[in-house]
Short mmCIF file of C-alpha atoms and ligand atoms in Angstrom, two decimals:
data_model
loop_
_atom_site.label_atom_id
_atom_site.label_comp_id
_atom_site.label_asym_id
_atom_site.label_seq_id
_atom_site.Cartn_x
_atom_site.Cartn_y
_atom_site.Cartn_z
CA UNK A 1 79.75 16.03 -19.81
CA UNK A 2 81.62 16.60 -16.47
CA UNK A 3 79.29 18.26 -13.62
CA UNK A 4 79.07 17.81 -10.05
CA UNK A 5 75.27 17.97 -9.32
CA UNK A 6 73.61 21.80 -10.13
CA UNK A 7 71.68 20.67 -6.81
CA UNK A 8 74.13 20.91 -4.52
CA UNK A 9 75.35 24.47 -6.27
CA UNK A 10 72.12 25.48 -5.43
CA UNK A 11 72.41 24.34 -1.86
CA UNK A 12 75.84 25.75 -1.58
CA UNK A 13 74.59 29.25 -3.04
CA UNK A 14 71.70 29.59 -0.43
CA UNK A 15 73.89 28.58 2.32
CA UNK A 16 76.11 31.68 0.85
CA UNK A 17 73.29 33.66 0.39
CA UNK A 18 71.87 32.85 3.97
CA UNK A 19 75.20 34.03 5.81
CA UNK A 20 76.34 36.87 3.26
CA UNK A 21 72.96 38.50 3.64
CA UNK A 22 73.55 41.20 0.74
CA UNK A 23 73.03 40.54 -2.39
CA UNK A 24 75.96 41.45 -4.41
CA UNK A 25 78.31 39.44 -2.28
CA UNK A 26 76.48 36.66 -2.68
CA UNK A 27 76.29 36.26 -5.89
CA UNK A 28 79.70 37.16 -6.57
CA UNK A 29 80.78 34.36 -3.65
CA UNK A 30 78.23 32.21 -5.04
CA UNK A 31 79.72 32.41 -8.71
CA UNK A 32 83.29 31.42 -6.81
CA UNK A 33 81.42 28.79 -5.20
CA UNK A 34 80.62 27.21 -8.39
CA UNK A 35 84.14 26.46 -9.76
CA UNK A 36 85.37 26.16 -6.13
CA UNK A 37 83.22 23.52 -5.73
CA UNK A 38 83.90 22.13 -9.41
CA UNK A 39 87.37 21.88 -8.10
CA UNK A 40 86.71 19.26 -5.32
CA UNK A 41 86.29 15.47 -6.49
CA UNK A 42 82.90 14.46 -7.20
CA UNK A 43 79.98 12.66 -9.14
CA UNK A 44 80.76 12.39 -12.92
CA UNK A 45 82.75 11.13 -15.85
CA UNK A 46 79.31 9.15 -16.76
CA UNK A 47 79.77 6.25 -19.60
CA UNK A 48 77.10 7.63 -22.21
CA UNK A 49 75.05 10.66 -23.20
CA UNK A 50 71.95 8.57 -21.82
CA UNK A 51 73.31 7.91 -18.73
CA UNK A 52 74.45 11.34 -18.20
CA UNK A 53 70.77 12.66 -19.15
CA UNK A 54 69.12 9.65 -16.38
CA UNK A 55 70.83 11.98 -13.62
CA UNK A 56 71.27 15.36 -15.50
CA UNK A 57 67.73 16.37 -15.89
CA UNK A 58 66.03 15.01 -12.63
CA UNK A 59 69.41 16.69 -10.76
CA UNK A 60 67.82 20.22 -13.12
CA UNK A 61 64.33 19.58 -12.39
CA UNK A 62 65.24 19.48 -8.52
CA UNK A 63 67.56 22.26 -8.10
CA UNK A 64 64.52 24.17 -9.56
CA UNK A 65 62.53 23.11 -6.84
CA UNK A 66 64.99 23.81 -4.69
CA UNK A 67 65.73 27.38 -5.84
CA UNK A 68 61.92 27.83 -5.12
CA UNK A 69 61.41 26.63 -1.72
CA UNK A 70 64.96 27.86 -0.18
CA UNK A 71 63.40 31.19 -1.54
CA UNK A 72 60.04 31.01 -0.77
CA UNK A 73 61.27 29.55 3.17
CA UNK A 74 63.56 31.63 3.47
CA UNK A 75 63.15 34.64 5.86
CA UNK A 76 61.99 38.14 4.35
CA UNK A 77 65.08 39.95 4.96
CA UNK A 78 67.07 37.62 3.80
CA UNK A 79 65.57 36.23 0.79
CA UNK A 80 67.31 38.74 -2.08
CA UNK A 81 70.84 37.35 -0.80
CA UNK A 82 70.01 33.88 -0.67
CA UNK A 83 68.50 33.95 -3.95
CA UNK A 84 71.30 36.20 -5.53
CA UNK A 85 73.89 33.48 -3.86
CA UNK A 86 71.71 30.46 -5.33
CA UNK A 87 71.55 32.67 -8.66
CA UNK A 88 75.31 32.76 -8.32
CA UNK A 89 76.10 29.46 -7.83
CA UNK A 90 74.10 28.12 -10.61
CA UNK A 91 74.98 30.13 -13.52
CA UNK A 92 78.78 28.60 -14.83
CA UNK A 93 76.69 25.75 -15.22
CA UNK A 94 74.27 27.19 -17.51
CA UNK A 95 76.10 26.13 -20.92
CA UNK A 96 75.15 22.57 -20.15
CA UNK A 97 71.70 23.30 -20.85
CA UNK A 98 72.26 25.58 -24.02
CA UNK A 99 74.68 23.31 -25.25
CA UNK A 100 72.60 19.91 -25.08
CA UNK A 101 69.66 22.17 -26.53
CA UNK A 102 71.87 24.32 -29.32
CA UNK A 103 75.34 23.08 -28.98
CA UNK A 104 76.43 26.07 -28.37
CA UNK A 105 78.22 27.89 -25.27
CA UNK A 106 76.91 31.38 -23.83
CA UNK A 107 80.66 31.36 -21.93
CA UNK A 108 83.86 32.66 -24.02
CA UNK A 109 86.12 29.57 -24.91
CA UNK A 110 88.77 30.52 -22.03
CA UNK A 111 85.82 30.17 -19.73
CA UNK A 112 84.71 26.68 -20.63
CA UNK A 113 88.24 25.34 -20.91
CA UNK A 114 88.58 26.32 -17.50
CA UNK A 115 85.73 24.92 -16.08
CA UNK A 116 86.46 21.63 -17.59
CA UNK A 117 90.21 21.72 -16.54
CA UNK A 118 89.39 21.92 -13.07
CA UNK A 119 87.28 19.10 -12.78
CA UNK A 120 88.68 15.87 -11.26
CA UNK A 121 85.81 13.04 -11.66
CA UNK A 122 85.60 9.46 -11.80
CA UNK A 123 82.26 7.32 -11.55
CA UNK A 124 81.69 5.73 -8.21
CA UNK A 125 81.34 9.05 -6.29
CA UNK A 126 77.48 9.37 -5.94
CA UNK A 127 77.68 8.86 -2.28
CA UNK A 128 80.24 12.04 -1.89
CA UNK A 129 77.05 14.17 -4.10
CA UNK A 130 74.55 12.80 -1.83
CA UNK A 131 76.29 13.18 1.37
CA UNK A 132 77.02 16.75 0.26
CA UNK A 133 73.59 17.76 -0.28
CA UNK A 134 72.57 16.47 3.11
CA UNK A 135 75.08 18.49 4.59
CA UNK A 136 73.99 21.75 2.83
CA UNK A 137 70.25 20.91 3.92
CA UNK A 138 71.63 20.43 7.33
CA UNK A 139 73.27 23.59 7.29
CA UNK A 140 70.47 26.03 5.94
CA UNK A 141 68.14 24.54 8.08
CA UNK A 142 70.03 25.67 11.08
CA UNK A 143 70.26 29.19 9.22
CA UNK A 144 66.85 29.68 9.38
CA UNK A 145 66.04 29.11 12.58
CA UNK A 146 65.03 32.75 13.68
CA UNK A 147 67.79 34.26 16.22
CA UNK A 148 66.65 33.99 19.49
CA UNK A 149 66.33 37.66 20.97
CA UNK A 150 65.82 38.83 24.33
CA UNK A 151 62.09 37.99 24.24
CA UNK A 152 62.53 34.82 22.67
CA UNK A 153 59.80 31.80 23.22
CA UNK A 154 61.43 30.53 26.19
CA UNK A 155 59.73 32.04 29.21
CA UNK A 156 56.70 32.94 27.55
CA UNK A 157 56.32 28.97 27.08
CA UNK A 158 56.53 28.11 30.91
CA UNK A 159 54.14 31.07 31.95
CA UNK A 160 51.47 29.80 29.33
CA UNK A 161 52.04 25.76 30.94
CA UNK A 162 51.32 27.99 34.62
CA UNK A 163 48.69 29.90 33.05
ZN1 ZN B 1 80.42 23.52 -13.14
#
């Protein structure tokens, strides 16, 4: 039961997603994201199965939501990569699902020994999740501002305040 949030793997993947701009690259980054990510301290090493499931399934619920509007805000040409990254990013952690549902593991053992290896947690580290997410938001928000081109909004402002 050792996770950092699926949220901020989502966030992580779009931001991917948003700068790789193909799709194939992103997912593969995104999937290195995921244990990359795993890799660095965070959120986790929760007391009880309860406690784990208080944050576990609002943290699923929302990187749903999130998968849904990064894609749905996310410029045309660029939604397939962002989505593929997000895809990416999310889908090591898949077995936490299957395995709270059916105890059972899509990923060879190798795989899941891995993932769990890498993980250093301790409790007390919500603030590191939190402060992570924001600065994923932060980041994609900036990456979809449209790039300003040579007949960007700029003059075509001040000639409308003369007009
Ligand atoms: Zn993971």
């Amino acid at each position: 039961m050792r996770r950092v949030l699926l949220t901020n793997h989502v966030l992580s993947g779009a931001l991917i997603g948003a700068v790789a701009r193909r799709p194939g690259p992103a997912f593969a980054v995104g999937v290195a994201s995921h244990f990359a990510l795993d890799a660095v301290p965070h959120w986790g090493d929760w007391g009880s199965k309860r406690r784990f499931l208080q944050v576990a399934v609002p943290d699923g619920l929302i990187s749903l939501a999130v998968m849904g509007a990064v894609a749905a805000l996310s410029p045309a040409e660029r939604r397939p990569a962002v989505v593929a990254g997000m895809a990416g990013a999310a889908l090591p952690d898949i077995d936490k699902p299957t395995k709270l549902l059916f105890g059972w593991s899509p990923w060879p053992r190798v795989v899941d020994e891995f993932h769990q290896r890498i993980q250093p947690e301790a409790s007390g580290r919500a603030h590191i999740e939190l402060l992570a997410a924001a600065g994923f938001a932060a980041a994609l928000s900036v990456l979809r501002r449209p790039a300003a081109g040579p007949d960007s909004a700029g003059p075509a402002r001040w000639r409308d305040r003369r007009g």
